[in-house]
Tab-separated table of C-alpha atoms in Angstrom:
chain	number	residue	atom	x	y	z
A	1077	UNK	CA	0.000	-9.286	10.202
A	1078	UNK	CA	1.919	-8.159	7.142
A	1079	UNK	CA	-1.281	-7.742	5.143
A	1080	UNK	CA	-2.684	-5.617	7.945
A	1081	UNK	CA	0.393	-3.396	7.884
A	1082	UNK	CA	0.199	-3.094	4.093
A	1083	UNK	CA	-3.500	-2.256	4.169
A	1084	UNK	CA	-3.000	0.351	6.863
A	1085	UNK	CA	-0.152	2.045	5.065
A	1086	UNK	CA	-1.920	1.952	1.711
A	1087	UNK	CA	-5.100	3.320	3.257
A	1088	UNK	CA	-3.107	6.235	4.607
A	1089	UNK	CA	-1.563	6.880	1.216
A	1090	UNK	CA	-4.927	6.410	-0.504
A	1091	UNK	CA	-6.507	9.031	1.722
A	1092	UNK	CA	-4.083	11.587	0.321
A	1093	UNK	CA	-4.929	10.823	-3.300
A	1094	UNK	CA	-7.345	13.286	-4.821
A	1095	UNK	CA	-9.944	11.800	-7.147
A	1096	UNK	CA	-10.948	13.437	-10.389
A	1097	UNK	CA	-14.428	14.126	-8.998
A	1098	UNK	CA	-13.029	15.867	-5.921
A	1099	UNK	CA	-10.742	17.989	-8.070
A	1100	UNK	CA	-13.603	18.863	-10.420
A	1101	UNK	CA	-15.721	19.943	-7.464
A	1102	UNK	CA	-13.055	22.329	-6.249
A	1103	UNK	CA	-12.261	23.594	-9.731
A	1104	UNK	CA	-15.947	24.201	-10.470
A	1105	UNK	CA	-15.834	26.923	-7.846
A	1106	UNK	CA	-13.289	28.715	-10.037
A	1107	UNK	CA	-15.530	28.144	-13.066
A	1108	UNK	CA	-18.482	29.633	-11.180
A	1109	UNK	CA	-16.390	32.688	-10.340
A	1110	UNK	CA	-15.343	32.998	-13.985
A	1111	UNK	CA	-11.641	32.506	-13.260
A	1112	UNK	CA	-11.304	29.472	-15.575
A	1113	UNK	CA	-13.416	27.768	-18.231
A	1114	UNK	CA	-15.209	24.447	-17.765
A	1115	UNK	CA	-12.823	22.837	-20.245
A	1116	UNK	CA	-9.822	24.082	-18.321
A	1117	UNK	CA	-11.347	22.754	-15.103
A	1118	UNK	CA	-11.848	19.292	-16.595
A	1119	UNK	CA	-8.323	19.263	-18.000
A	1120	UNK	CA	-6.846	20.322	-14.648
A	1121	UNK	CA	-8.958	17.736	-12.796
A	1122	UNK	CA	-7.695	14.993	-15.108
A	1123	UNK	CA	-4.095	16.080	-14.596
A	1124	UNK	CA	-4.541	16.177	-10.829
A	1125	UNK	CA	-6.172	12.735	-10.792
A	1126	UNK	CA	-3.456	11.256	-13.023
A	1127	UNK	CA	-0.782	12.751	-10.817
A	1128	UNK	CA	-2.511	11.342	-7.745
A	1129	UNK	CA	-2.683	7.874	-9.290
A	1130	UNK	CA	1.012	7.988	-10.154
A	1131	UNK	CA	1.911	9.093	-6.636
A	1132	UNK	CA	-0.298	6.363	-5.164
A	1133	UNK	CA	1.386	3.689	-7.300
A	1134	UNK	CA	4.809	5.043	-6.395
A	1135	UNK	CA	3.949	4.978	-2.690
A	1136	UNK	CA	2.451	1.505	-3.006
A	1137	UNK	CA	5.676	0.196	-4.563
A	1138	UNK	CA	7.705	1.871	-1.824
A	1139	UNK	CA	5.555	0.322	0.914
A	1140	UNK	CA	5.863	-3.127	-0.648
A	1141	UNK	CA	9.608	-2.671	-1.044
A	1142	UNK	CA	10.024	-1.617	2.594
A	1143	UNK	CA	7.977	-4.562	3.832
A	1144	UNK	CA	10.019	-6.948	1.679
A	1145	UNK	CA	13.219	-5.436	3.123
A	1146	UNK	CA	11.893	-5.957	6.637
A	1147	UNK	CA	11.073	-9.568	5.860
A	1148	UNK	CA	14.467	-10.209	4.295
A	1149	UNK	CA	16.242	-8.440	7.145
A	1150	UNK	CA	14.654	-10.717	9.702
A	1151	UNK	CA	12.607	-7.979	11.353
A	1152	UNK	CA	9.359	-9.841	10.677
A	1153	UNK	CA	8.664	-13.549	10.424
A	1154	UNK	CA	6.263	-14.943	7.852
A	1155	UNK	CA	3.581	-17.514	8.596
A	1156	UNK	CA	5.425	-19.998	6.349
A	1157	UNK	CA	8.616	-19.557	8.379
A	1158	UNK	CA	6.745	-20.164	11.640
A	1159	UNK	CA	5.099	-23.287	10.232
A	1160	UNK	CA	8.465	-24.605	8.987
A	1161	UNK	CA	9.974	-24.099	12.439
A	1162	UNK	CA	7.004	-25.809	14.099
A	1163	UNK	CA	7.534	-28.844	11.829
A	1164	UNK	CA	11.240	-28.934	12.657
A	1165	UNK	CA	10.533	-28.756	16.396
A	1166	UNK	CA	7.947	-31.546	16.119
A	1167	UNK	CA	10.418	-33.716	14.204
A	1168	UNK	CA	13.160	-33.063	16.748
A	1169	UNK	CA	10.787	-33.880	19.635
A	1170	UNK	CA	9.801	-37.121	17.932
A	1171	UNK	CA	13.452	-38.045	17.361
A	1172	UNK	CA	14.300	-37.216	20.989
A	1173	UNK	CA	11.518	-39.492	22.256
A	1174	UNK	CA	12.783	-42.369	20.092
A	1175	UNK	CA	16.303	-41.875	21.444
A	1176	UNK	CA	15.069	-42.258	25.030
C-alpha cells in the first residue's frame, strides 16, 4: 500500500519534470526563428534539465519524509506491524486454550 502511494506521488512529480530533450525541442523553435543560438539553446536545456532533476529529488525526499511521518504518527500500519500483531493474537489464543 505504501509503495503504491509512493509510486503514485512520485509519478505525479515525475510528470512535471522536463527532460533535456523536451527542453531542447522547445528551444530549437527559438533557434529556428533566430532568437537564440544553438549553443545557447543547449546550455538552457541543460540548466532546465538540471533544475528539474533537483526539484524531482527535493520532491521525492519530501514525499518519503511525509510517508515516514504518517507511519510514525500511527496513520498507516506497516505489513510488519500487522504480522507482529497476528503473532501476538495467535499466542494469546493458544495460551487461552491451555488455560481452559
